[in-house]
Amino acid sequence: MTSPINEKPGISQHERVGSRGSSDVSQNNQDPTDVNEKLANPLAGLSSEQVQEDAVRFANNNGLAHLSFENLSELTAEDKEVFRREITHKWDQPKMLYFLVGLCSLAAAVQGMDESVVNSAQLFFAPQFGVNTAPGDPNASQNQWILGIINSAPYLCCAILGCWLTDPLNYYLGRRGTIFVAALLSGVTCIWQGVTNSWPHLFVARFVLGLGIGPKSTTVPIFAAESTPAPIRGALVMMWQMWTAFGIMLGFIVDLGFYFVQDHNPHIKGLKWRLMLGSAGIPGFIVMALVYLVPESPRWYLSKGRVTDAYKSLEILRGKPLLAARDLYYIHVLLEAEKEFVPEGRTYLKRFTELFTVPRNRRAALASWVVMFMQQFCGINVIAYYSSSIFTQSGFSNVQALAASVGFGAINFVFAFPAVLTIDSFGRRSLLLLTFPLMAICLLFTGFCFWIPEEKTRIGFVALGIYVFTIFYSLGEGPVPFTYSAEAYPLIVRDVGMSFATATTWFFNFIVSITFPRLLGAFKPQGAFGWYAGWNAVGFMLILLFVPETKSLSLEELDQVFNVPTHLHAGYALREVPIWFKRTVLRQKDTPRQPPLYNFDVNRKKTYAPAAGGH
């Protein structure tokens, strides 16, 4: 048995961890590596004859004898070309599949618009509702908290209620039904926001909006992953982040478009901000109207015993009966394997507690928590929600602030594209260690620029600092958290782990949103940007100490990585810093390196998880 840690000074024999995770107790008293292998490929170890016999039995028992599983060993040249073309022409897919992908992209854009339209609208509804946050107002401190409460309401709802409704909604309504309900709630509550007449009324409307945001943010990526074929599924892992960024940009554009709307009806005051908030509901209604035009997730159908419906869904999404039959059977055996390792009596709460009671899971949960926490406390959503207020304080007029916010949204979206390449080229941990110090520098620079006395120079440099910060965010902390969290957990608890990760990001989104107006009032822009620059420095240390690299690692290698005790990983990382400084900065190439922390067995079989949780 190979140890993941070479013997070296400072690490005693009893501290070394076996490559199969012997230090941990797995969820069912089984080797966690065996569990991962079984869930990643439930057909492993079976002969062709056994697979064929089981497939025929499955088809006959479910009224699908016409699928002809008994002829699997006699594939024609045409059948072989179908399988070959699936790999060589992986983007040649049925139109319905691309329609489904487009619908999921639109749902992500809805999410982005929900987040960004309030950015500019608050410039107008806050004074109308008597929420004056200007420093000279006697109630400025109280009003700053009120503005934070209004803006953060959806994310509070997501963290405490919305995300946790995802499981029961999906269980009873399916993926399409959950998206329908979430899109309906998003659309209705956006219109509701536009007709409110007081800040408590607006707070309630925005709180209910969280019931749409939470389930939608969790369900749409799952729906896309479960409906797409394996060769292109990995490319969809980052789609949610990319098109959410597009929605944020679109929200800023809409705000700028409605800026020039005037109040012509004496009975309607504040028409421009009402249109800004209400406009975010339109894409939600479009998603609601279209979602039942696409097939339901075949995996959900199979989980309900609706085998014929699952096959019809796959036939539409794959375009070839042969591919549909293969994927149908494979989803079936994977669901059976999951039942073996997650029996009926094993409650959701029990699996949630195992995130923290099983050491391997706990270390993955810690790493996932760090990247999700820092996605909020790096400061990006401060800009996404309050950029218009920030720009006006630097000297921009209202319309200039809205235009500058559009620039922020555009940069956030455009630089999401190269992130697709950099995340796999440079690795998750490496990108974060590179971009966190740069983001800290950008925020310090932006804060200091508020002291520039000449207005044109000041507003130019403030915008520059925010834009460059956004570029570094889009390349690092933007795409990494959800990708990292999906990889870090063992398959047996991955769904629970992702729920924990999603709730983490929404909770700290709420914390950031509610505190920033008061932070801006108390610390002024210089102190507020310095505060988040400091958190980026903290983030660098947290990544260094607690977040190991996961890029391109097999399930077995991930078990090795997360079976290393946290204090050993942190100690190794701290010793690596002076070595890196001497070799890279001082160019002392003869500085000896540490022995590798993980000693992967190159001859050992490697198992890889289905990307994004697909089948």
XYZ file of C-alpha atoms in Angstrom:
615
model
C 0.000 0.000 0.000
C 1.412 3.362 -1.062
C 1.503 6.250 1.348
C 0.462 9.695 0.081
C 3.236 11.287 2.128
C 6.854 10.470 1.668
C 8.845 9.827 4.817
C 10.647 13.024 5.713
C 11.792 14.901 8.782
C 8.955 16.347 10.824
C 6.365 13.720 9.856
C 6.375 10.638 12.004
C 5.371 7.194 10.872
C 2.050 7.193 12.736
C 1.031 10.491 11.069
C 1.308 9.101 7.575
C -2.011 8.376 5.897
C -2.712 5.316 3.761
C -3.721 5.935 0.169
C -7.032 4.130 0.662
C -8.066 6.330 3.518
C -7.530 3.866 6.350
C -7.672 6.655 8.887
C -11.309 7.355 8.095
C -14.456 5.376 8.713
C -16.552 5.354 5.583
C -20.287 5.847 5.519
C -21.190 2.151 5.369
C -18.078 0.609 6.898
C -16.810 0.016 3.368
C -13.626 1.187 1.750
C -14.382 4.701 0.416
C -12.338 3.962 -2.694
C -14.543 0.967 -3.486
C -17.640 3.111 -2.987
C -16.300 5.771 -5.359
C -15.376 3.184 -7.976
C -18.809 1.597 -7.785
C -20.656 4.907 -8.064
C -18.415 6.216 -10.840
C -18.780 3.018 -12.898
C -21.356 0.567 -11.548
C -20.601 -1.875 -14.394
C -16.941 -2.259 -13.447
C -15.981 -5.885 -12.843
C -18.897 -7.363 -14.786
C -18.352 -9.472 -17.885
C -20.004 -8.583 -21.196
C -22.323 -11.556 -20.784
C -23.407 -10.414 -17.305
C -24.066 -6.875 -18.526
C -26.065 -8.125 -21.500
C -28.117 -10.511 -19.380
C -28.929 -7.774 -16.852
C -29.799 -5.288 -19.631
C -32.219 -7.749 -21.276
C -33.879 -8.394 -17.910
C -34.207 -4.642 -17.315
C -35.783 -4.084 -20.736
C -38.209 -6.995 -20.453
C -39.332 -6.031 -16.951
C -40.142 -2.481 -18.084
C -41.891 -3.100 -21.397
C -38.869 -2.102 -23.479
C -38.048 -5.427 -25.124
C -37.936 -3.660 -28.501
C -34.617 -2.069 -27.485
C -32.910 -5.351 -28.449
C -30.265 -5.453 -25.726
C -29.740 -9.116 -26.608
C -27.900 -8.058 -29.776
C -25.355 -5.838 -28.090
C -22.519 -8.177 -29.022
C -23.465 -7.941 -32.709
C -23.163 -4.233 -33.391
C -23.461 -3.345 -37.056
C -21.104 -0.986 -38.837
C -23.824 1.658 -38.618
C -24.105 1.170 -34.840
C -20.355 1.506 -34.422
C -20.396 4.708 -36.453
C -23.039 6.127 -34.094
C -20.759 5.513 -31.101
C -17.708 6.793 -32.962
C -19.444 9.966 -34.078
C -20.522 10.689 -30.513
C -16.838 11.264 -29.707
C -15.549 12.758 -32.966
C -18.517 15.118 -33.453
C -19.466 15.745 -29.863
C -21.193 19.057 -30.597
C -23.431 17.523 -33.267
C -26.467 17.162 -31.011
C -30.260 17.329 -31.503
C -31.801 20.794 -31.657
C -33.893 20.016 -28.595
C -30.763 19.496 -26.516
C -29.449 22.918 -27.507
C -32.873 24.404 -26.816
C -32.656 22.928 -23.317
C -29.142 24.327 -22.860
C -30.356 27.722 -24.046
C -33.226 27.597 -21.568
C -30.806 26.834 -18.726
C -28.630 29.751 -19.873
C -31.653 32.050 -19.810
C -32.483 30.848 -16.293
C -28.934 31.756 -15.233
C -29.357 35.186 -16.816
C -32.568 35.632 -14.796
C -30.461 35.025 -11.706
C -27.981 37.697 -12.731
C -30.667 40.268 -13.498
C -32.347 39.608 -10.150
C -29.039 40.495 -8.486
C -28.061 43.598 -10.460
C -31.209 45.638 -11.210
C -31.443 46.773 -7.585
C -27.963 48.265 -7.917
C -29.151 51.373 -9.755
C -32.774 51.312 -8.585
C -31.667 52.040 -5.015
C -30.422 55.454 -6.112
C -34.092 56.389 -6.595
C -36.282 54.249 -4.309
C -34.166 54.954 -1.200
C -34.823 58.744 -1.195
C -38.482 58.176 -2.129
C -39.011 55.856 0.847
C -37.162 58.194 3.210
C -34.087 55.974 3.419
C -31.513 58.762 3.154
C -28.013 57.353 3.663
C -26.101 60.594 3.064
C -23.597 61.368 5.872
C -25.327 64.636 6.802
C -28.692 63.027 7.554
C -29.367 62.616 11.317
C -30.694 59.089 10.701
C -27.973 58.102 8.249
C -26.674 55.215 10.346
C -30.103 53.647 10.770
C -30.965 54.196 7.113
C -27.757 52.536 5.974
C -28.796 49.386 7.840
C -32.288 49.614 6.343
C -30.843 49.848 2.812
C -28.662 46.824 3.558
C -31.672 44.864 4.815
C -33.663 45.684 1.658
C -30.859 44.674 -0.683
C -29.903 41.519 1.216
C -33.430 40.161 1.720
C -33.376 37.587 -1.149
C -30.079 36.113 0.005
C -31.259 35.775 3.595
C -34.251 33.831 2.283
C -31.969 31.680 0.077
C -29.713 30.767 2.983
C -32.373 29.926 5.556
C -35.206 28.652 3.359
C -34.834 28.746 -0.429
C -31.874 26.371 -0.817
C -33.351 23.843 1.596
C -36.631 23.695 -0.356
C -34.746 22.404 -3.379
C -34.763 18.755 -2.333
C -38.508 18.408 -1.622
C -39.461 20.499 -4.672
C -37.341 18.315 -6.941
C -38.661 15.156 -5.329
C -42.321 15.992 -5.916
C -42.253 18.271 -8.968
C -39.206 17.145 -10.941
C -36.578 19.405 -12.447
C -38.979 21.159 -14.831
C -41.612 21.665 -12.152
C -39.085 23.152 -9.732
C -37.741 25.519 -12.405
C -41.321 26.469 -13.331
C -42.212 27.339 -9.740
C -38.916 29.174 -9.173
C -39.262 31.163 -12.417
C -42.888 31.989 -11.574
C -41.881 33.248 -8.126
C -39.006 35.251 -9.617
C -41.264 36.849 -12.219
C -44.147 37.653 -9.871
C -41.944 39.022 -7.087
C -40.022 41.244 -9.519
C -43.340 42.787 -10.619
C -44.329 42.973 -6.957
C -41.156 44.946 -6.179
C -42.145 47.466 -8.818
C -45.482 48.275 -7.171
C -44.353 48.567 -3.531
C -45.118 51.745 -1.599
C -42.747 51.568 1.383
C -39.424 50.079 2.314
C -40.917 47.324 4.554
C -43.196 46.369 1.643
C -40.180 46.235 -0.692
C -38.271 44.149 1.851
C -41.055 41.543 1.969
C -41.231 41.359 -1.825
C -37.495 40.882 -2.103
C -37.473 38.282 0.671
C -40.030 36.203 -1.247
C -37.842 36.622 -4.339
C -35.326 34.398 -2.531
C -37.803 31.511 -2.779
C -37.297 31.708 -6.526
C -33.561 32.348 -6.544
C -32.570 29.523 -4.151
C -34.199 26.478 -5.829
C -33.406 27.812 -9.300
C -29.710 28.283 -8.567
C -29.419 24.656 -7.423
C -31.774 22.914 -9.854
C -30.813 24.423 -13.213
C -27.169 23.179 -13.218
C -28.373 19.719 -12.123
C -31.004 19.652 -14.882
C -28.450 20.622 -17.529
C -25.936 18.034 -16.289
C -28.479 15.212 -16.147
C -29.800 15.938 -19.641
C -26.572 16.318 -21.595
C -24.313 13.541 -22.943
C -21.012 12.843 -21.235
C -18.666 14.197 -23.983
C -19.979 17.767 -23.576
C -21.225 17.690 -19.999
C -18.013 19.045 -18.510
C -18.272 22.217 -20.603
C -21.599 22.938 -18.917
C -20.197 22.918 -15.374
C -19.213 26.591 -15.701
C -22.222 27.677 -17.764
C -24.195 28.832 -14.740
C -21.466 31.258 -13.633
C -20.921 32.549 -17.176
C -24.544 33.303 -17.977
C -25.231 34.672 -14.510
C -22.496 37.191 -15.322
C -24.317 37.934 -18.589
C -27.532 38.523 -16.631
C -25.727 40.914 -14.285
C -24.518 42.874 -17.316
C -28.018 42.817 -18.836
C -29.496 44.140 -15.596
C -27.137 47.124 -15.685
C -28.014 47.799 -19.340
C -31.739 47.726 -18.538
C -31.183 50.108 -15.614
C -29.367 52.530 -17.886
C -32.157 52.284 -20.455
C -34.859 53.151 -17.909
C -32.865 55.964 -16.339
C -34.382 58.582 -18.635
C -38.007 57.558 -17.983
C -39.942 60.413 -16.416
C -42.982 60.426 -14.114
C -45.943 61.535 -16.284
C -48.726 60.219 -14.085
C -49.121 62.103 -10.781
C -50.384 58.904 -9.145
C -47.227 56.945 -10.032
C -44.057 58.216 -8.415
C -40.642 56.725 -9.180
C -41.597 55.050 -12.469
C -37.979 54.548 -13.526
C -36.932 52.459 -10.521
C -40.187 50.511 -10.657
C -39.496 49.576 -14.272
C -35.906 48.659 -13.355
C -37.001 46.205 -10.661
C -39.985 44.881 -12.595
C -38.010 44.263 -15.804
C -36.078 41.405 -14.192
C -39.318 39.416 -14.095
C -39.689 39.246 -17.892
C -36.981 36.593 -18.488
C -38.451 34.616 -15.580
C -41.843 34.485 -17.295
C -40.136 33.392 -20.530
C -38.395 30.519 -18.718
C -41.695 29.583 -17.087
C -43.454 29.530 -20.476
C -40.793 27.411 -22.194
C -39.661 24.935 -19.544
C -42.362 22.355 -20.288
C -41.404 22.357 -23.972
C -38.193 20.488 -23.119
C -38.037 16.877 -21.880
C -37.842 16.124 -18.174
C -34.593 14.835 -16.731
C -34.374 11.123 -17.630
C -32.672 10.442 -14.315
C -35.630 11.926 -12.414
C -38.066 9.816 -14.433
C -36.086 6.672 -13.633
C -35.906 7.555 -9.934
C -39.727 7.542 -9.991
C -39.940 4.221 -11.855
C -41.180 5.886 -15.053
C -38.862 3.939 -17.335
C -40.784 4.442 -20.589
C -40.914 8.214 -20.040
C -37.179 8.204 -19.304
C -36.483 6.417 -22.596
C -38.668 8.850 -24.573
C -36.849 11.765 -22.962
C -33.439 10.304 -23.816
C -34.521 9.507 -27.366
C -35.326 13.198 -27.880
C -32.148 14.427 -26.198
C -29.749 11.944 -27.834
C -31.320 11.746 -31.282
C -30.365 8.073 -31.710
C -32.303 5.149 -30.192
C -29.044 3.262 -29.652
C -27.541 6.061 -27.545
C -30.823 6.509 -25.677
C -31.002 2.792 -24.816
C -27.396 2.728 -23.615
C -27.780 5.801 -21.413
C -31.110 4.562 -20.056
C -29.577 1.324 -18.861
C -26.518 3.063 -17.439
C -28.603 5.540 -15.437
C -30.605 2.574 -14.134
C -27.570 0.676 -12.859
C -26.132 3.836 -11.304
C -29.359 4.477 -9.405
C -29.308 0.877 -8.196
C -25.717 1.340 -7.002
C -26.699 4.489 -5.122
C -29.504 2.601 -3.377
C -26.927 0.038 -2.269
C -24.741 2.644 -0.566
C -27.489 5.061 0.489
C -30.256 2.830 1.883
C -33.809 4.048 2.493
C -33.231 4.554 6.230
C -30.290 6.856 5.641
C -31.807 10.296 6.129
C -30.648 13.539 4.583
C -29.748 14.788 8.071
C -27.586 11.708 8.667
C -25.668 12.275 5.441
C -25.313 15.965 6.312
C -23.754 15.163 9.705
C -21.294 12.824 7.964
C -19.890 15.869 6.161
C -18.311 16.774 9.510
C -17.956 13.488 11.382
C -15.973 11.671 8.668
C -12.485 13.263 8.488
C -12.099 12.920 4.707
C -15.467 14.605 4.180
C -14.745 17.254 6.809
C -11.561 18.375 5.057
C -13.415 18.609 1.740
C -16.187 20.587 3.467
C -13.608 22.964 4.967
C -11.951 23.575 1.597
C -15.323 24.048 -0.081
C -16.439 26.416 2.682
C -13.283 28.509 2.276
C -13.702 29.055 -1.478
C -17.446 29.746 -1.126
C -16.957 32.121 1.810
C -14.220 34.015 -0.002
C -16.307 34.319 -3.164
C -18.470 36.708 -1.142
C -15.845 38.310 1.100
C -13.454 39.064 -1.739
C -15.790 42.019 -2.371
C -17.191 41.261 -5.823
C -20.849 41.422 -4.792
C -20.265 44.690 -2.982
C -19.566 46.077 -6.441
C -22.354 44.056 -8.106
C -24.962 45.423 -5.659
C -23.595 48.871 -4.846
C -21.398 49.976 -7.776
C -23.738 52.856 -8.675
C -23.515 54.212 -5.116
C -19.747 53.733 -5.103
C -19.309 55.535 -8.425
C -21.531 58.458 -7.369
C -19.451 58.905 -4.201
C -16.319 59.133 -6.354
C -17.829 62.016 -8.322
C -19.842 60.400 -11.114
C -23.276 61.740 -11.944
C -26.132 59.231 -11.667
C -26.179 58.451 -15.392
C -22.384 58.194 -15.490
C -22.515 55.797 -12.520
C -25.015 53.595 -14.355
C -22.838 53.596 -17.484
C -19.769 52.711 -15.419
C -21.738 49.857 -13.846
C -22.510 48.520 -17.325
C -18.759 48.459 -17.921
C -18.276 46.424 -14.746
C -20.938 43.939 -15.874
C -19.454 43.648 -19.353
C -15.961 42.916 -18.018
C -17.343 40.337 -15.588
C -19.068 38.544 -18.483
C -16.334 38.811 -21.122
C -13.591 37.496 -18.842
C -15.732 34.511 -17.857
C -14.807 33.017 -21.265
C -11.011 32.771 -20.824
C -11.669 31.397 -17.334
C -12.992 28.227 -19.000
C -9.455 27.621 -20.294
C -7.389 28.925 -17.379
C -9.166 26.879 -14.707
C -7.978 23.617 -16.271
C -4.644 24.952 -17.531
C -3.354 26.423 -14.260
C -5.397 24.590 -11.661
C -7.883 25.789 -9.076
C -5.540 26.414 -6.142
C -2.866 28.069 -8.301
C -5.366 30.511 -9.819
C -6.639 31.500 -6.391
C -3.159 31.952 -4.926
C -2.281 34.174 -7.883
C -5.441 36.295 -8.033
C -6.157 36.952 -4.342
C -3.063 39.169 -3.807
C -3.805 40.978 -7.078
C -7.417 41.574 -6.037
C -6.207 42.927 -2.685
C -3.869 45.358 -4.458
C -6.682 46.496 -6.794
C -9.044 47.209 -3.902
C -6.367 49.115 -1.963
C -5.605 51.122 -5.099
C -9.306 51.893 -5.590
C -9.738 52.993 -1.992
C -6.692 55.277 -2.070
C -7.965 56.873 -5.310
C -10.874 58.408 -3.391
C -8.297 60.785 -1.857
C -7.352 62.196 -5.262
C -8.563 65.846 -5.167
C -9.029 66.384 -8.919
C -12.451 64.937 -9.849
C -11.826 63.681 -13.402
C -8.630 61.960 -12.373
C -10.297 60.461 -9.308
C -13.285 58.950 -11.110
C -11.051 57.568 -13.873
C -8.743 55.769 -11.460
C -11.624 54.510 -9.293
C -13.214 52.941 -12.372
C -9.852 51.501 -13.443
C -9.267 49.860 -10.058
C -12.730 48.295 -10.018
C -12.436 47.033 -13.594
C -9.022 45.430 -13.097
C -10.240 43.860 -9.855
C -13.166 42.377 -11.792
C -10.814 40.863 -14.383
C -8.824 39.053 -11.702
C -12.022 37.902 -10.007
C -13.418 36.524 -13.272
C -10.251 34.494 -13.835
C -10.027 33.073 -10.314
C -12.613 33.288 -7.584
C -15.416 33.603 -10.150
C -15.306 30.136 -11.758
C -13.401 28.154 -9.112
C -15.796 27.786 -6.114
C -18.593 25.777 -7.738
C -16.170 23.727 -9.825
C -13.989 22.996 -6.804
C -16.931 22.097 -4.559
C -18.319 19.680 -7.145
C -14.949 17.882 -7.261
C -13.908 17.837 -3.614
C -16.628 15.670 -2.087
C -16.830 11.877 -2.427
C -19.687 10.797 -4.682
C -21.609 9.316 -1.765
C -22.124 12.768 -0.170
C -21.652 15.070 -3.149
C -25.297 16.184 -3.345
C -25.346 17.040 0.380
C -21.957 18.726 0.108
C -23.134 20.930 -2.755
C -26.211 21.953 -0.757
C -23.894 22.967 2.089
C -21.657 24.880 -0.324
C -24.596 26.693 -1.938
C -26.107 27.646 1.424
C -22.675 28.956 2.493
C -22.360 31.278 -0.480
C -25.909 32.626 -0.092
C -25.531 33.202 3.662
C -22.344 35.213 3.282
C -23.863 36.976 0.281
C -26.519 38.143 2.733
C -23.877 39.235 5.268
C -21.996 41.269 2.656
C -25.175 42.848 1.290
C -26.608 43.899 4.631
C -23.390 45.319 6.089
C -21.884 47.266 3.181
C -24.065 50.421 3.285
C -23.261 50.881 6.984
C -19.632 49.941 6.357
C -19.455 52.572 3.625
C -20.966 55.156 5.947
C -18.713 54.366 8.905
C -15.430 53.606 7.132
C -15.920 55.861 4.076
C -14.991 54.403 0.653
C -11.290 54.291 1.525
C -11.868 52.210 4.644
C -14.525 50.010 3.011
C -12.246 49.040 0.138
C -9.370 48.571 2.554
C -11.572 46.239 4.637
C -12.185 43.941 1.672
C -8.570 44.213 0.563
C -7.699 42.827 3.989
C -10.143 39.958 3.506
C -8.442 39.117 0.216
C -5.167 38.837 2.104
C -6.924 36.552 4.609
C -8.315 34.577 1.672
C -4.811 34.013 0.324
C -3.766 32.470 3.644
C -6.901 30.345 3.903
C -6.330 28.979 0.392
C -2.672 28.352 1.142
C -3.375 26.431 4.358
C -6.677 24.629 3.803
C -7.407 24.242 0.077
C -5.445 21.514 -1.736
C -5.327 21.244 -5.522
C -7.985 19.054 -7.192
C -7.316 19.638 -10.901
C -7.332 16.437 -12.998
C -7.233 14.160 -9.959
C -9.009 10.823 -9.976
C -11.386 9.827 -7.210
C -8.667 7.689 -5.656
C -6.189 10.576 -5.734
C -8.756 12.939 -4.228
C -9.210 10.479 -1.364
C -5.453 10.557 -0.814
C -5.359 14.366 -0.855
C -8.228 14.832 1.604
C -7.046 12.046 3.881
C -3.934 14.091 4.709
C -4.519 15.699 8.137
C -5.128 19.430 7.910
C -2.172 20.383 10.104
C 0.206 18.401 7.886
C -1.063 20.075 4.731
C -0.880 23.530 6.346
C 2.641 22.923 7.658
C 3.833 21.715 4.261
C 2.320 24.781 2.557
C 3.971 27.203 5.000
C 7.381 25.578 4.475
C 6.847 25.897 0.739
C 6.534 29.715 0.844
C 10.242 30.582 1.529
C 11.321 27.899 -0.920
C 9.099 29.429 -3.625
C 10.403 32.924 -2.799
C 14.049 31.877 -3.081
C 13.586 29.895 -6.301
C 11.190 32.286 -8.072
C 11.948 35.798 -6.806
C 15.609 35.510 -5.816
C 16.274 33.075 -8.708
C 18.158 30.696 -6.407
C 17.415 27.600 -8.442
C 19.676 25.422 -6.308
C 17.361 25.804 -3.292
C 16.285 22.250 -2.402
C 12.604 21.383 -2.693
C 10.514 19.517 -0.143
C 9.642 15.920 -0.904
C 6.159 15.785 -2.501
C 3.258 15.758 -0.065
C 1.350 13.193 -2.112
C 2.907 10.155 -3.690
C 0.390 9.005 -6.289
C 0.742 5.485 -7.638
C 0.934 5.927 -11.410
C 0.288 2.225 -11.989
C -2.895 2.145 -9.969
C -6.276 2.149 -11.678
C -7.879 5.578 -11.696
C -11.603 6.300 -11.531
C -13.085 9.638 -12.505
C -16.445 11.008 -11.416
C -19.101 11.756 -14.015
C -18.694 15.465 -14.760
C -21.197 17.626 -12.960
C -22.994 14.760 -11.567
C -24.617 13.839 -14.825
C -25.931 10.308 -14.888
